[in-house]
């Protein structure tokens, strides 16, 4: 039997053939004929993969590299000699020397019919669609030379567009029922909000009792958007409001940019994944008309100061004061998708969440208080925009409790895709921009803040600071690279020994600081179940990011996504960080300045508690 | 009208022949696995659920597959329109079905059997479960069956919930696993990766019911009935315009006209063979035979006499498929809808022959491009009725719209 480590249902696993570890053994490869050419492929390779490695393009629609196989759209059909029907190349494992033909008249006719059928049910005009020029259905129609609607075309919408969620908009009129969103939500993220409902011609993708997305347990991660082949799912775009603010002379519009969009936005301008456009973006944003451009890495450093201090306080409370009301392990709280996930699915563990706000929200609160005073602008005239890789950030900034400055701390969360659209609209080709710096008084940012973008980054940044605070020495990792935090393994677990501690932290002498890093809520679920079973009693700190790969794989990032793309984005971030002069949050001079001038009672002090910390809501799974 | 036939009144060469509970199981233990498979292969038995896959091959494949556990599933979903033969077997011949399952378990090394019972048959649940309980008392189920060391097997019954597609074996397995009843990709086949990922044999009620007879009397005896390529006999569920509808056991190879005579059908215009997904045969072809080499069928026979409107018949079938497609794959979900729209267009007279031909081509695509048997066979009535009854359907006088139908 094949290995069953996959979470996906048996039905959707590609095949349960035993794939030999060593393909050089006898039987490890199979020689097949593809279009009359002999090729050797590893046993168990799908026809689609075999064709790909042999430069034969096969159209796909329901297939996605991150997801289990569906085999439902049927556009990848090929002819396998001796079989009565055509076979879906995405699902067909090669286990014997078969003969495959990929473009017979029957195959081409079938594909064309299928595309025609999909178009007959697809309501919406390409030029009014967010996915115009980046739509897989449109591309298929072009590839197959569709020049008329053979089977007709719907002329009025059948579904009401669901705009209830501040993050994700669902327009089922454009849905092709590939179920990539369903597989994302159920298998990849294990949230399980979306599923096919009814059967036959009544089949549609819906939520529990077809409720509005805002009224179900959606965590707003937007991973479904990233994997939707058409415009059926997209983020709630605030750019019209932002343009209006920019055009309003009484408004002082500031934007903070997070590291992940900077490492990915080039893709929207035709650049390969893995190039950062930080400085170029600063210039573009100023040309668009933002009054100030700030670096979210600054508030990431601030987050480390607050969250790291909170961790040390918790350790002291538990180990020294034996305070049973204080909970360990402490979980990170930067990922709003993760926050909503735990609020819905594990509300009984909210005490474990760090109370520190996310960098986006900390920045908002600081801008409308400290910055307003320094720059001498009225906070009510300031409009704060956050460029984020994330759709959940839109929900986060609209949480009613996020108004500690006395105003809405962050007015708009903008995704990478929406930012790119604004830049294009302003007539700017981003890669051509000269590079400029961020604005003061938050111009400094450490590399620690930068690596927040990749899974494990927050942990790495926190360890660099906490270890040094406790021992007075740098973390014992070459070039500050804490390798156990890096990479895309779902759940990573490691520890650092604390020795020769400074006076204040003598109570930690000899302790092993144990930590876990997980990304994607499916992995968060694994960790939470471990916690529930009491297996994490000796763990101190856990980083969780809702999206696979961390923020670089966020639901607001350029489409398409795949592990290769996410790896390239992460690489860009890690490379950029190594070249930075400051790489530890506590060495950020502007952060120090903020604590000296404004948050004078220090991290986790009175004022920072008011402005930089928050509380959570027990939501549970049932929403009435 | 049909008079209610009792079990004692049923006669037939194979299935309805004499049988006592447990007899074939005892014999099976005596002769052992290899001989059972030999007899089964020799008998030429093919699946009675519709697809006609050789039963011996299915059993051998799953016997050879490796898995910590194996399962026998009895497909009692009986959802094909016009089929009700499994109901008769379940009500009157449970000994055949359950003994067949026990023998199947013994042969492939499965310890668990599951009956997937059509939701509408819930009323039988109690009596079937009582029957299983009796079998347990007689040591025909449970541990060390009939004293054979290590031969453990038991049967549970699970109720379906009313979707036609759940009769398709992989959708059935999904349904058993608690998921949406949607057919799986093949390969892998259930014989390797079935229920919960374990090797699973899914057989129709009737297929399993034949097995005890073959084990007892041998493949050679079975082959004496039927034709060379279609051995044994078949249960036919006959309904529609005839004086004696009901379930009949008849040898394979019997002609349509012969069957029509037996059931006293008069003025017959058409016979729909194989349920909604089958083919519609006109009078001119009534000398064709029921056989895998001619017209294969799971046994549903619907008779239409001269008074019937074939376009309406077709429309009814297409409405069924539009509703019963599981909705997962494109050709079936949207294709059936387009075929139905085509029927509606013909009905209203608002069509071109060019477009109808395009739809026939679409039907051919659906036959090869759909994921499961539903979409692969749902164009059958569309293609066969429009072809075999084109006179009636396209002659505008006969259409619903009367003479003002405006075929262009
Ligand atoms: C849409 C669809 C519905 C089916 N319904 C049934 C059914 O109700 N009963 C049945 O025995 N087989 C049904 N089948 C056939 C099964 O998939 C499968 O071939 C059969 O159970 C195998 O058993 P057999 O080899 O004994 O015939 C159906 C197939 C399809 C495609
Ligand atoms: S052919 Fe029809 S019933 Fe079968 S998988 Fe496709 S949509 Fe479902």
mmCIF file of C-alpha atoms in Angstrom, chain A residues 239-576:
data_model
loop_
_atom_site.group_PDB
_atom_site.id
_atom_site.type_symbol
_atom_site.label_atom_id
_atom_site.label_comp_id
_atom_site.label_asym_id
_atom_site.label_seq_id
_atom_site.Cartn_x
_atom_site.Cartn_y
_atom_site.Cartn_z
ATOM 1 C CA UNK A 239 -8.711 51.287 -3.876
ATOM 2 C CA UNK A 240 -11.466 53.678 -4.971
ATOM 3 C CA UNK A 241 -11.693 54.997 -1.418
ATOM 4 C CA UNK A 242 -7.936 55.290 -1.235
ATOM 5 C CA UNK A 243 -7.815 57.254 -4.487
ATOM 6 C CA UNK A 244 -10.475 59.537 -3.081
ATOM 7 C CA UNK A 245 -8.410 60.134 0.060
ATOM 8 C CA UNK A 246 -5.302 60.845 -2.011
ATOM 9 C CA UNK A 247 -7.260 63.306 -4.121
ATOM 10 C CA UNK A 248 -8.613 65.053 -1.039
ATOM 11 C CA UNK A 249 -6.163 67.844 -0.111
ATOM 12 C CA UNK A 250 -7.343 67.912 3.511
ATOM 13 C CA UNK A 251 -6.243 64.324 4.029
ATOM 14 C CA UNK A 252 -2.774 63.223 5.021
ATOM 15 C CA UNK A 253 -2.480 59.777 3.495
ATOM 16 C CA UNK A 254 0.242 57.510 4.791
ATOM 17 C CA UNK A 255 0.990 53.988 3.697
ATOM 18 C CA UNK A 256 2.943 51.236 5.385
ATOM 19 C CA UNK A 257 4.297 48.448 3.226
ATOM 20 C CA UNK A 258 4.868 44.930 4.480
ATOM 21 C CA UNK A 259 7.856 42.908 3.265
ATOM 22 C CA UNK A 260 5.932 40.163 1.472
ATOM 23 C CA UNK A 261 4.164 42.371 -1.073
ATOM 24 C CA UNK A 262 7.493 43.959 -1.895
ATOM 25 C CA UNK A 263 8.977 40.556 -2.645
ATOM 26 C CA UNK A 264 6.064 39.608 -4.887
ATOM 27 C CA UNK A 265 4.631 42.695 -6.569
ATOM 28 C CA UNK A 266 7.133 42.421 -9.405
ATOM 29 C CA UNK A 267 5.190 39.371 -10.578
ATOM 30 C CA UNK A 268 2.275 41.659 -11.369
ATOM 31 C CA UNK A 269 4.587 43.534 -13.707
ATOM 32 C CA UNK A 270 5.768 40.462 -15.587
ATOM 33 C CA UNK A 271 8.891 39.919 -13.508
ATOM 34 C CA UNK A 272 9.920 36.446 -12.329
ATOM 35 C CA UNK A 273 9.051 35.514 -8.747
ATOM 36 C CA UNK A 274 11.778 36.270 -6.243
ATOM 37 C CA UNK A 275 12.769 39.890 -6.882
ATOM 38 C CA UNK A 276 12.183 42.542 -4.236
ATOM 39 C CA UNK A 277 11.064 45.988 -5.348
ATOM 40 C CA UNK A 278 11.209 47.759 -1.980
ATOM 41 C CA UNK A 279 12.902 51.005 -3.013
ATOM 42 C CA UNK A 280 11.166 51.160 -6.381
ATOM 43 C CA UNK A 281 7.834 50.769 -4.655
ATOM 44 C CA UNK A 282 8.602 53.682 -2.311
ATOM 45 C CA UNK A 283 9.107 55.921 -5.343
ATOM 46 C CA UNK A 284 5.990 54.647 -7.073
ATOM 47 C CA UNK A 285 3.874 55.249 -3.984
ATOM 48 C CA UNK A 286 5.082 58.812 -3.644
ATOM 49 C CA UNK A 287 4.340 59.420 -7.313
ATOM 50 C CA UNK A 288 0.846 58.071 -6.817
ATOM 51 C CA UNK A 289 0.422 60.678 -4.118
ATOM 52 C CA UNK A 290 0.894 59.042 -0.737
ATOM 53 C CA UNK A 291 2.179 61.661 1.675
ATOM 54 C CA UNK A 292 4.383 59.317 3.632
ATOM 55 C CA UNK A 293 5.698 55.834 2.999
ATOM 56 C CA UNK A 294 6.540 53.787 6.060
ATOM 57 C CA UNK A 295 8.040 50.374 6.537
ATOM 58 C CA UNK A 296 5.935 47.791 8.367
ATOM 59 C CA UNK A 297 9.216 46.207 9.409
ATOM 60 C CA UNK A 298 9.506 49.034 11.883
ATOM 61 C CA UNK A 299 6.368 47.923 13.668
ATOM 62 C CA UNK A 300 7.439 44.323 13.252
ATOM 63 C CA UNK A 301 10.437 45.249 15.392
ATOM 64 C CA UNK A 302 8.037 46.890 17.800
ATOM 65 C CA UNK A 303 5.986 43.693 17.848
ATOM 66 C CA UNK A 304 9.088 41.703 18.752
ATOM 67 C CA UNK A 305 9.793 44.055 21.642
ATOM 68 C CA UNK A 306 6.251 43.705 22.951
ATOM 69 C CA UNK A 307 5.680 40.034 22.201
ATOM 70 C CA UNK A 308 9.190 39.041 23.335
ATOM 71 C CA UNK A 309 8.786 40.951 26.591
ATOM 72 C CA UNK A 310 5.390 39.374 27.084
ATOM 73 C CA UNK A 311 6.950 35.925 26.654
ATOM 74 C CA UNK A 312 9.625 36.661 29.247
ATOM 75 C CA UNK A 313 6.961 38.029 31.597
ATOM 76 C CA UNK A 314 4.886 34.894 31.124
ATOM 77 C CA UNK A 315 7.909 32.689 31.769
ATOM 78 C CA UNK A 316 8.592 34.559 34.989
ATOM 79 C CA UNK A 317 4.966 34.437 36.083
ATOM 80 C CA UNK A 318 4.765 30.693 35.485
ATOM 81 C CA UNK A 319 8.219 29.600 36.637
ATOM 82 C CA UNK A 320 8.899 32.008 39.480
ATOM 83 C CA UNK A 321 5.558 33.346 40.675
ATOM 84 C CA UNK A 322 3.741 30.058 39.949
ATOM 85 C CA UNK A 323 0.802 32.076 38.661
ATOM 86 C CA UNK A 324 -1.631 29.511 37.297
ATOM 87 C CA UNK A 325 -3.723 32.064 35.445
ATOM 88 C CA UNK A 326 -0.827 32.704 33.074
ATOM 89 C CA UNK A 327 -0.641 30.326 30.166
ATOM 90 C CA UNK A 328 2.244 28.772 28.258
ATOM 91 C CA UNK A 329 3.037 28.101 25.473
ATOM 92 C CA UNK A 330 2.489 31.576 24.126
ATOM 93 C CA UNK A 331 1.238 31.801 20.554
ATOM 94 C CA UNK A 332 2.142 34.545 18.118
ATOM 95 C CA UNK A 333 -0.652 36.900 17.122
ATOM 96 C CA UNK A 334 0.548 38.565 13.902
ATOM 97 C CA UNK A 335 -1.585 36.557 11.503
ATOM 98 C CA UNK A 336 -5.207 37.709 11.456
ATOM 99 C CA UNK A 337 -6.291 34.531 9.664
ATOM 100 C CA UNK A 338 -4.822 32.490 12.500
ATOM 101 C CA UNK A 339 -6.496 34.735 15.077
ATOM 102 C CA UNK A 340 -9.902 34.192 13.540
ATOM 103 C CA UNK A 341 -9.173 30.489 13.200
ATOM 104 C CA UNK A 342 -8.409 30.058 16.892
ATOM 105 C CA UNK A 343 -11.364 32.266 17.856
ATOM 106 C CA UNK A 344 -13.676 29.951 15.926
ATOM 107 C CA UNK A 345 -12.137 26.536 16.427
ATOM 108 C CA UNK A 346 -10.230 26.687 19.725
ATOM 109 C CA UNK A 347 -11.812 29.570 21.641
ATOM 110 C CA UNK A 348 -10.935 27.887 24.935
ATOM 111 C CA UNK A 349 -7.240 28.536 24.211
ATOM 112 C CA UNK A 350 -7.359 32.271 23.568
ATOM 113 C CA UNK A 351 -5.378 32.869 26.796
ATOM 114 C CA UNK A 352 -2.396 31.378 25.040
ATOM 115 C CA UNK A 353 -2.391 34.073 22.360
ATOM 116 C CA UNK A 354 0.023 36.927 22.782
ATOM 117 C CA UNK A 355 -1.990 40.064 23.393
ATOM 118 C CA UNK A 356 0.374 42.021 21.158
ATOM 119 C CA UNK A 357 -1.357 43.452 18.098
ATOM 120 C CA UNK A 358 -0.052 42.627 14.664
ATOM 121 C CA UNK A 359 2.554 44.945 13.146
ATOM 122 C CA UNK A 360 -0.125 46.465 10.883
ATOM 123 C CA UNK A 361 -2.327 47.453 13.790
ATOM 124 C CA UNK A 362 0.523 48.606 16.041
ATOM 125 C CA UNK A 363 1.667 50.888 13.276
ATOM 126 C CA UNK A 364 -1.798 52.309 12.805
ATOM 127 C CA UNK A 365 -2.073 53.147 16.489
ATOM 128 C CA UNK A 366 1.385 54.724 16.579
ATOM 129 C CA UNK A 367 0.761 56.756 13.433
ATOM 130 C CA UNK A 368 -2.442 58.286 14.719
ATOM 131 C CA UNK A 369 -0.880 59.162 18.106
ATOM 132 C CA UNK A 370 2.889 59.582 18.211
ATOM 133 C CA UNK A 371 3.358 60.402 14.524
ATOM 134 C CA UNK A 372 0.408 62.776 14.431
ATOM 135 C CA UNK A 373 2.015 64.775 17.206
ATOM 136 C CA UNK A 374 5.541 64.663 15.730
ATOM 137 C CA UNK A 375 4.324 65.663 12.275
ATOM 138 C CA UNK A 376 1.812 68.088 13.654
ATOM 139 C CA UNK A 377 -1.193 66.724 11.771
ATOM 140 C CA UNK A 378 -4.576 66.113 13.307
ATOM 141 C CA UNK A 379 -5.157 62.362 13.683
ATOM 142 C CA UNK A 380 -8.630 62.765 12.220
ATOM 143 C CA UNK A 381 -7.013 64.056 9.012
ATOM 144 C CA UNK A 382 -4.716 61.077 8.708
ATOM 145 C CA UNK A 383 -5.714 58.176 6.490
ATOM 146 C CA UNK A 384 -3.639 55.078 7.132
ATOM 147 C CA UNK A 385 -3.306 52.476 4.432
ATOM 148 C CA UNK A 386 -1.561 49.157 4.902
ATOM 149 C CA UNK A 387 -0.103 47.325 1.913
ATOM 150 C CA UNK A 388 -0.355 43.714 2.937
ATOM 151 C CA UNK A 389 -0.035 40.288 1.305
ATOM 152 C CA UNK A 390 -3.212 39.394 3.063
ATOM 153 C CA UNK A 391 -6.963 39.476 2.698
ATOM 154 C CA UNK A 392 -7.552 38.837 6.409
ATOM 155 C CA UNK A 393 -5.891 42.172 7.200
ATOM 156 C CA UNK A 394 -9.000 43.815 5.774
ATOM 157 C CA UNK A 395 -11.130 42.120 8.397
ATOM 158 C CA UNK A 396 -8.558 42.859 11.081
ATOM 159 C CA UNK A 397 -8.481 46.604 10.503
ATOM 160 C CA UNK A 398 -12.270 46.647 10.683
ATOM 161 C CA UNK A 399 -12.430 44.922 14.069
ATOM 162 C CA UNK A 400 -14.260 47.337 16.351
ATOM 163 C CA UNK A 401 -11.611 47.030 19.052
ATOM 164 C CA UNK A 402 -8.896 48.261 16.694
ATOM 165 C CA UNK A 403 -9.413 51.942 17.520
ATOM 166 C CA UNK A 404 -7.141 52.537 20.477
ATOM 167 C CA UNK A 405 -5.759 55.742 19.030
ATOM 168 C CA UNK A 406 -9.237 57.175 19.380
ATOM 169 C CA UNK A 407 -9.758 56.690 15.653
ATOM 170 C CA UNK A 408 -9.843 53.721 13.340
ATOM 171 C CA UNK A 409 -6.177 52.760 13.666
ATOM 172 C CA UNK A 410 -5.796 51.458 10.128
ATOM 173 C CA UNK A 411 -8.280 52.749 7.594
ATOM 174 C CA UNK A 412 -7.636 50.404 4.699
ATOM 175 C CA UNK A 413 -5.914 47.096 4.133
ATOM 176 C CA UNK A 414 -4.737 46.868 0.543
ATOM 177 C CA UNK A 415 -3.475 43.700 -1.101
ATOM 178 C CA UNK A 416 -0.459 43.331 -3.346
ATOM 179 C CA UNK A 417 -2.738 42.752 -6.329
ATOM 180 C CA UNK A 418 -4.775 45.875 -5.643
ATOM 181 C CA UNK A 419 -1.628 47.948 -5.147
ATOM 182 C CA UNK A 420 -0.274 46.783 -8.485
ATOM 183 C CA UNK A 421 -3.526 47.807 -10.107
ATOM 184 C CA UNK A 422 -3.290 51.305 -8.582
ATOM 185 C CA UNK A 423 0.296 51.671 -9.735
ATOM 186 C CA UNK A 424 -0.662 50.636 -13.263
ATOM 187 C CA UNK A 425 -3.589 52.999 -13.208
ATOM 188 C CA UNK A 426 -1.177 55.804 -12.329
ATOM 189 C CA UNK A 427 0.778 54.989 -15.475
ATOM 190 C CA UNK A 428 3.791 53.654 -13.646
ATOM 191 C CA UNK A 429 5.816 50.605 -14.618
ATOM 192 C CA UNK A 430 7.225 49.602 -11.250
ATOM 193 C CA UNK A 431 10.481 47.923 -12.324
ATOM 194 C CA UNK A 432 11.551 51.160 -14.042
ATOM 195 C CA UNK A 433 11.305 53.259 -10.887
ATOM 196 C CA UNK A 434 14.416 54.598 -9.173
ATOM 197 C CA UNK A 435 14.882 53.375 -5.626
ATOM 198 C CA UNK A 436 14.200 55.647 -2.658
ATOM 199 C CA UNK A 437 14.106 55.167 1.116
ATOM 200 C CA UNK A 438 11.309 55.032 3.631
ATOM 201 C CA UNK A 439 10.234 58.138 5.477
ATOM 202 C CA UNK A 440 11.235 59.117 8.977
ATOM 203 C CA UNK A 441 10.553 58.923 11.887
ATOM 204 C CA UNK A 442 10.230 55.223 11.149
ATOM 205 C CA UNK A 443 12.914 54.908 8.474
ATOM 206 C CA UNK A 444 14.897 52.307 10.381
ATOM 207 C CA UNK A 445 13.895 48.713 10.240
ATOM 208 C CA UNK A 446 15.838 45.608 11.113
ATOM 209 C CA UNK A 447 16.224 42.460 9.100
ATOM 210 C CA UNK A 448 14.366 40.713 11.879
ATOM 211 C CA UNK A 449 11.243 42.599 10.888
ATOM 212 C CA UNK A 450 11.805 41.792 7.235
ATOM 213 C CA UNK A 451 11.840 38.023 7.697
ATOM 214 C CA UNK A 452 8.363 38.138 9.297
ATOM 215 C CA UNK A 453 7.243 37.504 5.730
ATOM 216 C CA UNK A 454 8.261 33.864 5.648
ATOM 217 C CA UNK A 455 7.063 31.106 7.945
ATOM 218 C CA UNK A 456 9.392 30.912 10.956
ATOM 219 C CA UNK A 457 10.417 34.537 10.564
ATOM 220 C CA UNK A 458 8.638 35.852 13.637
ATOM 221 C CA UNK A 459 10.141 33.073 15.726
ATOM 222 C CA UNK A 460 13.604 33.762 14.367
ATOM 223 C CA UNK A 461 13.264 37.480 15.023
ATOM 224 C CA UNK A 462 11.907 36.903 18.522
ATOM 225 C CA UNK A 463 14.673 34.459 19.394
ATOM 226 C CA UNK A 464 17.371 36.848 18.236
ATOM 227 C CA UNK A 465 16.054 39.440 20.679
ATOM 228 C CA UNK A 466 14.891 37.265 23.574
ATOM 229 C CA UNK A 467 18.058 35.196 23.676
ATOM 230 C CA UNK A 468 20.171 38.302 23.783
ATOM 231 C CA UNK A 469 18.056 39.922 26.473
ATOM 232 C CA UNK A 470 18.303 36.824 28.638
ATOM 233 C CA UNK A 471 21.954 35.897 28.113
ATOM 234 C CA UNK A 472 23.538 39.114 26.948
ATOM 235 C CA UNK A 473 24.930 37.255 23.923
ATOM 236 C CA UNK A 474 23.881 36.786 20.310
ATOM 237 C CA UNK A 475 21.922 33.663 19.418
ATOM 238 C CA UNK A 476 24.333 30.801 18.855
ATOM 239 C CA UNK A 477 23.634 30.433 15.155
ATOM 240 C CA UNK A 478 26.060 31.230 12.355
ATOM 241 C CA UNK A 479 25.411 34.636 10.815
ATOM 242 C CA UNK A 480 22.233 34.906 12.982
ATOM 243 C CA UNK A 481 20.482 32.442 10.678
ATOM 244 C CA UNK A 482 18.337 30.253 12.907
ATOM 245 C CA UNK A 483 18.003 27.396 10.456
ATOM 246 C CA UNK A 484 15.473 25.336 12.473
ATOM 247 C CA UNK A 485 12.967 28.154 11.882
ATOM 248 C CA UNK A 486 13.403 28.145 8.114
ATOM 249 C CA UNK A 487 11.954 26.059 5.325
ATOM 250 C CA UNK A 488 8.450 24.932 4.387
ATOM 251 C CA UNK A 489 8.032 21.890 6.594
ATOM 252 C CA UNK A 490 4.501 22.076 8.022
ATOM 253 C CA UNK A 491 5.374 21.857 11.712
ATOM 254 C CA UNK A 492 8.911 22.556 12.886
ATOM 255 C CA UNK A 493 9.995 21.984 16.468
ATOM 256 C CA UNK A 494 13.335 22.903 18.074
ATOM 257 C CA UNK A 495 14.888 24.427 21.165
ATOM 258 C CA UNK A 496 17.768 26.651 22.332
ATOM 259 C CA UNK A 497 19.543 26.247 25.630
ATOM 260 C CA UNK A 498 19.720 29.299 27.848
ATOM 261 C CA UNK A 499 23.034 29.405 29.731
ATOM 262 C CA UNK A 500 24.952 32.038 31.671
ATOM 263 C CA UNK A 501 21.883 34.200 31.945
ATOM 264 C CA UNK A 502 22.093 37.807 33.034
ATOM 265 C CA UNK A 503 21.016 38.712 36.552
ATOM 266 C CA UNK A 504 17.354 39.519 35.759
ATOM 267 C CA UNK A 505 16.804 36.192 34.047
ATOM 268 C CA UNK A 506 18.710 33.868 36.336
ATOM 269 C CA UNK A 507 15.473 31.929 36.792
ATOM 270 C CA UNK A 508 15.892 30.671 33.228
ATOM 271 C CA UNK A 509 19.410 29.370 33.786
ATOM 272 C CA UNK A 510 19.944 26.051 32.044
ATOM 273 C CA UNK A 511 16.435 25.977 30.597
ATOM 274 C CA UNK A 512 15.735 24.695 27.105
ATOM 275 C CA UNK A 513 13.607 27.294 25.345
ATOM 276 C CA UNK A 514 11.338 25.106 23.257
ATOM 277 C CA UNK A 515 9.521 26.435 20.247
ATOM 278 C CA UNK A 516 7.307 25.320 17.400
ATOM 279 C CA UNK A 517 6.678 26.923 14.029
ATOM 280 C CA UNK A 518 3.654 25.999 11.920
ATOM 281 C CA UNK A 519 2.118 27.480 8.793
ATOM 282 C CA UNK A 520 -1.217 26.891 7.135
ATOM 283 C CA UNK A 521 -4.183 26.328 9.413
ATOM 284 C CA UNK A 522 -4.147 22.588 8.703
ATOM 285 C CA UNK A 523 -0.820 22.514 10.503
ATOM 286 C CA UNK A 524 -2.141 24.869 13.153
ATOM 287 C CA UNK A 525 -4.811 22.261 13.768
ATOM 288 C CA UNK A 526 -2.159 19.592 14.269
ATOM 289 C CA UNK A 527 -0.436 21.802 16.839
ATOM 290 C CA UNK A 528 -3.692 22.656 18.617
ATOM 291 C CA UNK A 529 -4.639 19.011 18.842
ATOM 292 C CA UNK A 530 -1.218 18.269 20.340
ATOM 293 C CA UNK A 531 -1.814 21.040 22.855
ATOM 294 C CA UNK A 532 -5.227 19.621 23.650
ATOM 295 C CA UNK A 533 -3.739 16.196 24.279
ATOM 296 C CA UNK A 534 -1.280 17.769 26.703
ATOM 297 C CA UNK A 535 1.747 17.063 24.552
ATOM 298 C CA UNK A 536 3.018 20.629 24.501
ATOM 299 C CA UNK A 537 3.274 21.288 28.227
ATOM 300 C CA UNK A 538 7.014 21.851 27.980
ATOM 301 C CA UNK A 539 6.836 24.129 24.918
ATOM 302 C CA UNK A 540 7.227 27.854 25.471
ATOM 303 C CA UNK A 541 6.581 29.693 22.247
ATOM 304 C CA UNK A 542 4.664 28.813 19.097
ATOM 305 C CA UNK A 543 4.545 30.744 15.861
ATOM 306 C CA UNK A 544 1.563 30.176 13.647
ATOM 307 C CA UNK A 545 0.807 31.732 10.286
ATOM 308 C CA UNK A 546 -2.533 31.038 8.656
ATOM 309 C CA UNK A 547 -1.189 30.825 5.127
ATOM 310 C CA UNK A 548 0.987 28.126 3.610
ATOM 311 C CA UNK A 549 4.522 29.512 3.463
ATOM 312 C CA UNK A 550 3.640 32.395 5.765
ATOM 313 C CA UNK A 551 2.827 35.916 4.542
ATOM 314 C CA UNK A 552 4.674 35.468 1.250
ATOM 315 C CA UNK A 553 1.904 32.980 0.407
ATOM 316 C CA UNK A 554 -0.837 35.288 1.663
ATOM 317 C CA UNK A 555 -4.292 35.566 0.156
ATOM 318 C CA UNK A 556 -3.559 39.009 -1.253
ATOM 319 C CA UNK A 557 -0.470 38.016 -3.194
ATOM 320 C CA UNK A 558 -0.157 37.790 -6.976
ATOM 321 C CA UNK A 559 -1.863 34.877 -8.688
ATOM 322 C CA UNK A 560 -0.791 32.163 -9.473
ATOM 323 C CA UNK A 561 0.871 30.590 -6.491
ATOM 324 C CA UNK A 562 2.813 27.387 -6.040
ATOM 325 C CA UNK A 563 5.486 26.080 -3.742
ATOM 326 C CA UNK A 564 8.159 27.090 -6.257
ATOM 327 C CA UNK A 565 6.839 30.646 -6.373
ATOM 328 C CA UNK A 566 6.618 30.868 -2.585
ATOM 329 C CA UNK A 567 10.147 29.519 -2.253
ATOM 330 C CA UNK A 568 11.427 32.189 -4.626
ATOM 331 C CA UNK A 569 9.650 34.933 -2.662
ATOM 332 C CA UNK A 570 11.063 33.636 0.642
ATOM 333 C CA UNK A 571 14.529 33.513 -0.848
ATOM 334 C CA UNK A 572 14.251 37.137 -1.925
ATOM 335 C CA UNK A 573 13.362 38.122 1.624
ATOM 336 C CA UNK A 574 16.141 36.146 3.296
ATOM 337 C CA UNK A 575 18.705 37.498 0.823
ATOM 338 C CA UNK A 576 17.621 41.062 1.340
#
